[in-house]
Short mmCIF file of C-alpha atoms in Angstrom, two decimals:
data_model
loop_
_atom_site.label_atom_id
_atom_site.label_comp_id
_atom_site.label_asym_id
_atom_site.label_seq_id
_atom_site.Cartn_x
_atom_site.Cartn_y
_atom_site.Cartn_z
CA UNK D 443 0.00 0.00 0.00
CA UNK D 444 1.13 3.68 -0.75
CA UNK D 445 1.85 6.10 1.37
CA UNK D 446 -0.53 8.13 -0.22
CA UNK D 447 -3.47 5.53 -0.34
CA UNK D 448 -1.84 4.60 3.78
CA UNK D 449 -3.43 8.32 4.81
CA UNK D 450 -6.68 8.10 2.42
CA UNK D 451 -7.58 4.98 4.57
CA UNK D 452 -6.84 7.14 7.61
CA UNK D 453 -9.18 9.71 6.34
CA UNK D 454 -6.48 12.29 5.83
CA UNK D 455 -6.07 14.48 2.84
CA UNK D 456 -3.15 16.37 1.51
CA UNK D 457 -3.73 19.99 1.22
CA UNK D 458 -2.44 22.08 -2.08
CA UNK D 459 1.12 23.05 -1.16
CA UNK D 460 0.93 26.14 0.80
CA UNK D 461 2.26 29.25 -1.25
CA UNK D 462 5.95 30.37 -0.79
CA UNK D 463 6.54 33.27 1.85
CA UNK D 464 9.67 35.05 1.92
CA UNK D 465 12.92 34.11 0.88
CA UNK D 466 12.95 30.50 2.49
CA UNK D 467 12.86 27.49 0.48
CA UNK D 468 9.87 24.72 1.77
CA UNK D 469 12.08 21.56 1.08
CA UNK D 470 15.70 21.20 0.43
CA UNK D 471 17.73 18.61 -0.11
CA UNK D 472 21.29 17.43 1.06
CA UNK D 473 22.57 14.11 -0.10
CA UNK D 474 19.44 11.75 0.58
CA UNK D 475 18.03 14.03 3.28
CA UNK D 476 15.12 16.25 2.61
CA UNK D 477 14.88 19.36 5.10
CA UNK D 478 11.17 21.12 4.86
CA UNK D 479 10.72 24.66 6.34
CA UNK D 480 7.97 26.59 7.11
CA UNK D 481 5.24 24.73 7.37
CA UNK D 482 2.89 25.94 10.18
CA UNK D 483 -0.50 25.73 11.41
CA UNK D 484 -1.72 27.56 8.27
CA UNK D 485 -4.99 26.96 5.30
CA UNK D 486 -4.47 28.77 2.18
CA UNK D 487 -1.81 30.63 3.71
CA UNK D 488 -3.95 31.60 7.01
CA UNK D 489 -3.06 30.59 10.28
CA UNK D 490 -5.36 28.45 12.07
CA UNK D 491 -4.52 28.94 15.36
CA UNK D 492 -2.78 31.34 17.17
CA UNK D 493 -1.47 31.34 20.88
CA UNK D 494 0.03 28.65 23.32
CA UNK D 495 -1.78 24.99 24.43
CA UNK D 496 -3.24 25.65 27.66
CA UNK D 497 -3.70 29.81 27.08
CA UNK D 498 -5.27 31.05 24.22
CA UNK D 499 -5.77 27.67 22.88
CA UNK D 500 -7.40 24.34 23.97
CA UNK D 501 -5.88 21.03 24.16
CA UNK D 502 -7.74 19.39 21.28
CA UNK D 503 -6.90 22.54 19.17
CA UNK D 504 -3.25 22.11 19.44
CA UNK D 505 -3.57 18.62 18.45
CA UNK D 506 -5.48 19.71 15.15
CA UNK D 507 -3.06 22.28 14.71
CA UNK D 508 -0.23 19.45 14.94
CA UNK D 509 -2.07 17.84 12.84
CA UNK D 510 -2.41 20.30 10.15
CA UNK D 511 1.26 21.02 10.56
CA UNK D 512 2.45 17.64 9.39
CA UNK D 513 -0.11 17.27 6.50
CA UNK D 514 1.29 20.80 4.71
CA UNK D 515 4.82 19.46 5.10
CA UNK D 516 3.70 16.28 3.48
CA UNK D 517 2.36 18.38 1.27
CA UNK D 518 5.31 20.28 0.36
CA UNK D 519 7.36 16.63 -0.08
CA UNK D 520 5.21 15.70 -1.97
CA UNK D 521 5.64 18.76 -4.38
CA UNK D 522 8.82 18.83 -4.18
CA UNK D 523 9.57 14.59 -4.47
CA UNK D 524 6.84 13.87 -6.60
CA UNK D 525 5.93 10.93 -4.32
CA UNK D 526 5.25 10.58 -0.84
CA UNK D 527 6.82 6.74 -1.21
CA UNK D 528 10.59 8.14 -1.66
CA UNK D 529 10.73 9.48 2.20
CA UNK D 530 11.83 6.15 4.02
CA UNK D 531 11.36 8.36 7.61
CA UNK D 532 11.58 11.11 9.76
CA UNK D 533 14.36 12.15 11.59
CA UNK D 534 13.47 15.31 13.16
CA UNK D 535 10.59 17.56 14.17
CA UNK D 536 10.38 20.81 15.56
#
């Protein structure tokens, strides 16, 4: 199974790539690393949330905006690679 058809089972879809802002590149690579950038909590280039778990935002919120974190810098891999099958894992997250 896919990666790709591995989150449609999930019930996950990959947003459009978000749009480029500033000067920063959203994936690079080195060697056979990928490094992705700039990826936030953001929808058509909107942030979804704003504030701190605990403060300004609930629990559950900062676990959708996690969420929606990950899925735009699958998204932008899978611009970038072409196919979501070529990343083999993850080495970091911040």
């Amino acid at each position: 199974m896919s990666t790709e058809e591995s989150l449609k089972k999930l019930g996950l879809k990959l947003p459009a790539p978000a749009p480029k802002g500033g000067l920063y590149a959203p994936v690079k690579i080195v060697g056979s690393l990928a490094y992705v950038s700039g990826q936030g909590c953001t929808e058509s280039g909107k942030p979804l949330f704003v504030g701190k778990v605990g403060r300004e935002i609930t629990l559950e919120q900062g676990q959708e905006a996690a969420r929606v974190c990950v899925l735009n810098a699958l998204a932008a891999l899978k611009a970038h690679l072409g196919d979501l099958d070529r990343v083999a894992g993850v080495l970091k997250v911040l």
